[in-house]
């Protein structure tokens, strides 16, 4: 309501240039509209996150700067209304309508998208995703957010244009261990083989930031340590395929082997910033080739062969694939003197 800010049920009818709304009496709409929203020059915001406890709201701002807040019954209904209203707003511009439908029905993530940048935006205290306490099956979880809340946030911040695209992007955040499932509902979904089914666009599925995405500033000692380990002479570098520790998938990484001090770092080739995503000291490590006749214990997924394993001093196991036996032998020979 405009004067009394309460919420009332109204029956809406979308025409080509206006949105009419009617009062409901005895389960039927009255014959004459209660009001209308002119769509010429109107702007739409969906999802609208101005009401934290009302995630199904659409906001319309008219050409005269009047705000209308409309709440739907489900996310599917909300997105359907938003798409049709947007089409009516641009009815005089068929190219824009065509582009709108193309975006909604296609899958294309933003080019050169940085997951690190998205997580930084998510963690922003004023515009980031809202962290709340949630209860699931008797267990309390602090600083969590729901799957549907993250999908809404990604769309409202223009990181995705559809719920399907936002779910895929959220799956990538989970795949790269920026966020993690919390509780039975979301954890159970990670058992699906298809990554697109592992993240749930659901208000009952809980997630939280993983430890690797915490934005705590590093101490001066840690910073000096990082600088010192990256200061060694580069002995060898190249692309190898590495198995993840938590999610046993295989990713292409650019490996850089340094001496004095001896460290092996790996970089994500899709990231623009020239910072390693992982690495470890080679002192006290064991490195060995793995046989190609069968998949050894601890290795899952798509294994092409030419495997070798590095066990660190802290008993962390790294499984790595080279492109050929010769390349595998070269890496092992280069690493061994630095252990």
PDB file of N, CA and C in Angstrom, residues 122-174:
ATOM      1  N   UNK A 122      30.259 -10.620  -2.278  1.00  0.00           N
ATOM      2  CA  UNK A 122      29.363 -11.330  -1.370  1.00  0.00           C
ATOM      3  C   UNK A 122      29.676 -11.001   0.085  1.00  0.00           C
ATOM      4  N   UNK A 123      30.960 -10.787   0.380  1.00  0.00           N
ATOM      5  CA  UNK A 123      31.394 -10.538   1.756  1.00  0.00           C
ATOM      6  C   UNK A 123      31.238  -9.079   2.172  1.00  0.00           C
ATOM      7  N   UNK A 124      30.860  -8.204   1.248  1.00  0.00           N
ATOM      8  CA  UNK A 124      30.733  -6.784   1.588  1.00  0.00           C
ATOM      9  C   UNK A 124      29.671  -6.604   2.670  1.00  0.00           C
ATOM     10  N   UNK A 125      30.008  -5.856   3.714  1.00  0.00           N
ATOM     11  CA  UNK A 125      29.126  -5.728   4.871  1.00  0.00           C
ATOM     12  C   UNK A 125      27.824  -5.001   4.559  1.00  0.00           C
ATOM     13  N   UNK A 126      27.823  -4.135   3.549  1.00  0.00           N
ATOM     14  CA  UNK A 126      26.613  -3.358   3.249  1.00  0.00           C
ATOM     15  C   UNK A 126      25.824  -3.904   2.060  1.00  0.00           C
ATOM     16  N   UNK A 127      26.510  -4.343   1.019  1.00  0.00           N
ATOM     17  CA  UNK A 127      25.805  -4.788  -0.193  1.00  0.00           C
ATOM     18  C   UNK A 127      25.943  -6.286  -0.454  1.00  0.00           C
ATOM     19  N   UNK A 128      26.665  -6.992   0.419  1.00  0.00           N
ATOM     20  CA  UNK A 128      26.871  -8.419   0.223  1.00  0.00           C
ATOM     21  C   UNK A 128      25.666  -9.239   0.629  1.00  0.00           C
ATOM     22  N   UNK A 129      25.805 -10.545   0.543  1.00  0.00           N
ATOM     23  CA  UNK A 129      24.703 -11.434   0.910  1.00  0.00           C
ATOM     24  C   UNK A 129      24.524 -11.424   2.423  1.00  0.00           C
ATOM     25  N   UNK A 130      23.286 -11.422   2.869  1.00  0.00           N
ATOM     26  CA  UNK A 130      22.978 -11.346   4.296  1.00  0.00           C
ATOM     27  C   UNK A 130      23.193 -12.709   4.953  1.00  0.00           C
ATOM     28  N   UNK A 131      23.984 -12.712   6.007  1.00  0.00           N
ATOM     29  CA  UNK A 131      24.235 -13.938   6.765  1.00  0.00           C
ATOM     30  C   UNK A 131      23.298 -13.981   7.959  1.00  0.00           C
ATOM     31  N   UNK A 132      22.643 -15.121   8.142  1.00  0.00           N
ATOM     32  CA  UNK A 132      21.666 -15.259   9.219  1.00  0.00           C
ATOM     33  C   UNK A 132      21.862 -16.575   9.949  1.00  0.00           C
ATOM     34  N   UNK A 133      21.244 -16.673  11.111  1.00  0.00           N
ATOM     35  CA  UNK A 133      21.206 -17.940  11.828  1.00  0.00           C
ATOM     36  C   UNK A 133      20.031 -18.746  11.312  1.00  0.00           C
ATOM     37  N   UNK A 134      20.258 -20.039  11.103  1.00  0.00           N
ATOM     38  CA  UNK A 134      19.192 -20.881  10.575  1.00  0.00           C
ATOM     39  C   UNK A 134      19.106 -22.170  11.383  1.00  0.00           C
ATOM     40  N   UNK A 135      17.932 -22.726  11.408  1.00  0.00           N
ATOM     41  CA  UNK A 135      17.662 -23.959  12.139  1.00  0.00           C
ATOM     42  C   UNK A 135      17.238 -25.028  11.154  1.00  0.00           C
ATOM     43  N   UNK A 136      17.884 -26.189  11.228  1.00  0.00           N
ATOM     44  CA  UNK A 136      17.496 -27.304  10.369  1.00  0.00           C
ATOM     45  C   UNK A 136      17.552 -28.593  11.163  1.00  0.00           C
ATOM     46  N   UNK A 137      16.412 -29.272  11.239  1.00  0.00           N
ATOM     47  CA  UNK A 137      16.301 -30.558  11.932  1.00  0.00           C
ATOM     48  C   UNK A 137      16.908 -30.498  13.339  1.00  0.00           C
ATOM     49  N   UNK A 138      16.613 -29.413  14.041  1.00  0.00           N
ATOM     50  CA  UNK A 138      17.071 -29.285  15.417  1.00  0.00           C
ATOM     51  C   UNK A 138      18.469 -28.731  15.584  1.00  0.00           C
ATOM     52  N   UNK A 139      19.207 -28.570  14.495  1.00  0.00           N
ATOM     53  CA  UNK A 139      20.573 -28.041  14.573  1.00  0.00           C
ATOM     54  C   UNK A 139      20.571 -26.566  14.196  1.00  0.00           C
ATOM     55  N   UNK A 140      21.344 -25.776  14.937  1.00  0.00           N
ATOM     56  CA  UNK A 140      21.454 -24.343  14.654  1.00  0.00           C
ATOM     57  C   UNK A 140      22.757 -24.058  13.916  1.00  0.00           C
ATOM     58  N   UNK A 141      22.674 -23.219  12.909  1.00  0.00           N
ATOM     59  CA  UNK A 141      23.840 -22.862  12.121  1.00  0.00           C
ATOM     60  C   UNK A 141      23.972 -21.343  12.092  1.00  0.00           C
ATOM     61  N   UNK A 142      25.169 -20.855  12.398  1.00  0.00           N
ATOM     62  CA  UNK A 142      25.426 -19.419  12.393  1.00  0.00           C
ATOM     63  C   UNK A 142      25.966 -18.973  11.033  1.00  0.00           C
ATOM     64  N   UNK A 143      25.727 -17.736  10.704  1.00  0.00           N
ATOM     65  CA  UNK A 143      26.281 -17.082   9.507  1.00  0.00           C
ATOM     66  C   UNK A 143      26.108 -17.940   8.249  1.00  0.00           C
ATOM     67  N   UNK A 144      24.872 -18.260   7.958  1.00  0.00           N
ATOM     68  CA  UNK A 144      24.551 -19.049   6.767  1.00  0.00           C
ATOM     69  C   UNK A 144      23.632 -18.247   5.849  1.00  0.00           C
ATOM     70  N   UNK A 145      23.466 -18.751   4.640  1.00  0.00           N
ATOM     71  CA  UNK A 145      22.503 -18.178   3.699  1.00  0.00           C
ATOM     72  C   UNK A 145      21.874 -19.329   2.941  1.00  0.00           C
ATOM     73  N   UNK A 146      20.690 -19.117   2.426  1.00  0.00           N
ATOM     74  CA  UNK A 146      19.998 -20.183   1.708  1.00  0.00           C
ATOM     75  C   UNK A 146      20.404 -20.189   0.237  1.00  0.00           C
ATOM     76  N   UNK A 147      20.175 -21.320  -0.410  1.00  0.00           N
ATOM     77  CA  UNK A 147      20.508 -21.426  -1.826  1.00  0.00           C
ATOM     78  C   UNK A 147      19.728 -20.438  -2.667  1.00  0.00           C
ATOM     79  N   UNK A 148      18.441 -20.287  -2.384  1.00  0.00           N
ATOM     80  CA  UNK A 148      17.634 -19.346  -3.174  1.00  0.00           C
ATOM     81  C   UNK A 148      18.050 -17.906  -2.922  1.00  0.00           C
ATOM     82  N   UNK A 149      18.508 -17.597  -1.681  1.00  0.00           N
ATOM     83  CA  UNK A 149      18.969 -16.236  -1.391  1.00  0.00           C
ATOM     84  C   UNK A 149      20.216 -15.907  -2.209  1.00  0.00           C
ATOM     85  N   UNK A 150      21.120 -16.878  -2.372  1.00  0.00           N
ATOM     86  CA  UNK A 150      22.319 -16.642  -3.170  1.00  0.00           C
ATOM     87  C   UNK A 150      21.962 -16.454  -4.646  1.00  0.00           C
ATOM     88  N   UNK A 151      21.027 -17.248  -5.151  1.00  0.00           N
ATOM     89  CA  UNK A 151      20.586 -17.099  -6.543  1.00  0.00           C
ATOM     90  C   UNK A 151      19.996 -15.710  -6.756  1.00  0.00           C
ATOM     91  N   UNK A 152      19.147 -15.264  -5.828  1.00  0.00           N
ATOM     92  CA  UNK A 152      18.569 -13.920  -5.917  1.00  0.00           C
ATOM     93  C   UNK A 152      19.663 -12.857  -5.919  1.00  0.00           C
ATOM     94  N   UNK A 153      20.646 -13.023  -5.044  1.00  0.00           N
ATOM     95  CA  UNK A 153      21.712 -12.027  -4.919  1.00  0.00           C
ATOM     96  C   UNK A 153      22.548 -11.971  -6.198  1.00  0.00           C
ATOM     97  N   UNK A 154      22.867 -13.111  -6.784  1.00  0.00           N
ATOM     98  CA  UNK A 154      23.666 -13.136  -8.009  1.00  0.00           C
ATOM     99  C   UNK A 154      22.939 -12.445  -9.158  1.00  0.00           C
ATOM    100  N   UNK A 155      21.621 -12.646  -9.242  1.00  0.00           N
ATOM    101  CA  UNK A 155      20.850 -12.002 -10.306  1.00  0.00           C
ATOM    102  C   UNK A 155      20.741 -10.507 -10.060  1.00  0.00           C
ATOM    103  N   UNK A 156      20.449 -10.119  -8.814  1.00  0.00           N
ATOM    104  CA  UNK A 156      20.262  -8.695  -8.519  1.00  0.00           C
ATOM    105  C   UNK A 156      21.551  -7.904  -8.674  1.00  0.00           C
ATOM    106  N   UNK A 157      22.703  -8.573  -8.554  1.00  0.00           N
ATOM    107  CA  UNK A 157      23.994  -7.899  -8.734  1.00  0.00           C
ATOM    108  C   UNK A 157      24.561  -8.094 -10.136  1.00  0.00           C
ATOM    109  N   UNK A 158      23.706  -8.579 -11.053  1.00  0.00           N
ATOM    110  CA  UNK A 158      24.044  -8.694 -12.487  1.00  0.00           C
ATOM    111  C   UNK A 158      25.175  -9.677 -12.778  1.00  0.00           C
ATOM    112  N   UNK A 159      25.381 -10.651 -11.901  1.00  0.00           N
ATOM    113  CA  UNK A 159      26.348 -11.703 -12.198  1.00  0.00           C
ATOM    114  C   UNK A 159      25.702 -12.809 -13.036  1.00  0.00           C
ATOM    115  N   UNK A 160      24.374 -12.832 -13.076  1.00  0.00           N
ATOM    116  CA  UNK A 160      23.643 -13.814 -13.862  1.00  0.00           C
ATOM    117  C   UNK A 160      22.334 -13.173 -14.305  1.00  0.00           C
ATOM    118  N   UNK A 161      21.770 -13.682 -15.408  1.00  0.00           N
ATOM    119  CA  UNK A 161      20.524 -13.103 -15.927  1.00  0.00           C
ATOM    120  C   UNK A 161      19.345 -14.043 -15.760  1.00  0.00           C
ATOM    121  N   UNK A 162      19.580 -15.258 -15.320  1.00  0.00           N
ATOM    122  CA  UNK A 162      18.490 -16.207 -15.110  1.00  0.00           C
ATOM    123  C   UNK A 162      18.827 -17.074 -13.907  1.00  0.00           C
ATOM    124  N   UNK A 163      17.823 -17.753 -13.391  1.00  0.00           N
ATOM    125  CA  UNK A 163      18.048 -18.607 -12.229  1.00  0.00           C
ATOM    126  C   UNK A 163      18.939 -19.797 -12.597  1.00  0.00           C
ATOM    127  N   UNK A 164      18.759 -20.329 -13.804  1.00  0.00           N
ATOM    128  CA  UNK A 164      19.601 -21.438 -14.245  1.00  0.00           C
ATOM    129  C   UNK A 164      21.068 -21.018 -14.278  1.00  0.00           C
ATOM    130  N   UNK A 165      21.312 -19.834 -14.811  1.00  0.00           N
ATOM    131  CA  UNK A 165      22.687 -19.336 -14.895  1.00  0.00           C
ATOM    132  C   UNK A 165      23.250 -19.083 -13.497  1.00  0.00           C
ATOM    133  N   UNK A 166      22.415 -18.538 -12.600  1.00  0.00           N
ATOM    134  CA  UNK A 166      22.872 -18.261 -11.240  1.00  0.00           C
ATOM    135  C   UNK A 166      23.181 -19.552 -10.484  1.00  0.00           C
ATOM    136  N   UNK A 167      22.360 -20.584 -10.699  1.00  0.00           N
ATOM    137  CA  UNK A 167      22.615 -21.877 -10.053  1.00  0.00           C
ATOM    138  C   UNK A 167      23.943 -22.461 -10.534  1.00  0.00           C
ATOM    139  N   UNK A 168      24.209 -22.342 -11.833  1.00  0.00           N
ATOM    140  CA  UNK A 168      25.471 -22.839 -12.368  1.00  0.00           C
ATOM    141  C   UNK A 168      26.649 -22.077 -11.784  1.00  0.00           C
ATOM    142  N   UNK A 169      26.497 -20.764 -11.656  1.00  0.00           N
ATOM    143  CA  UNK A 169      27.559 -19.948 -11.079  1.00  0.00           C
ATOM    144  C   UNK A 169      27.768 -20.301  -9.607  1.00  0.00           C
ATOM    145  N   UNK A 170      26.678 -20.505  -8.871  1.00  0.00           N
ATOM    146  CA  UNK A 170      26.786 -20.913  -7.464  1.00  0.00           C
ATOM    147  C   UNK A 170      27.452 -22.286  -7.348  1.00  0.00           C
ATOM    148  N   UNK A 171      27.164 -23.166  -8.308  1.00  0.00           N
ATOM    149  CA  UNK A 171      27.814 -24.486  -8.314  1.00  0.00           C
ATOM    150  C   UNK A 171      29.319 -24.347  -8.502  1.00  0.00           C
ATOM    151  N   UNK A 172      29.733 -23.374  -9.342  1.00  0.00           N
ATOM    152  CA  UNK A 172      31.159 -23.127  -9.537  1.00  0.00           C
ATOM    153  C   UNK A 172      31.799 -22.620  -8.251  1.00  0.00           C
ATOM    154  N   UNK A 173      31.087 -21.756  -7.521  1.00  0.00           N
ATOM    155  CA  UNK A 173      31.608 -21.257  -6.240  1.00  0.00           C
ATOM    156  C   UNK A 173      31.785 -22.409  -5.251  1.00  0.00           C
ATOM    157  N   UNK A 174      30.852 -23.350  -5.292  1.00  0.00           N
ATOM    158  CA  UNK A 174      30.954 -24.505  -4.398  1.00  0.00           C
ATOM    159  C   UNK A 174      32.042 -25.462  -4.878  1.00  0.00           C
TER     160      UNK A 174
END
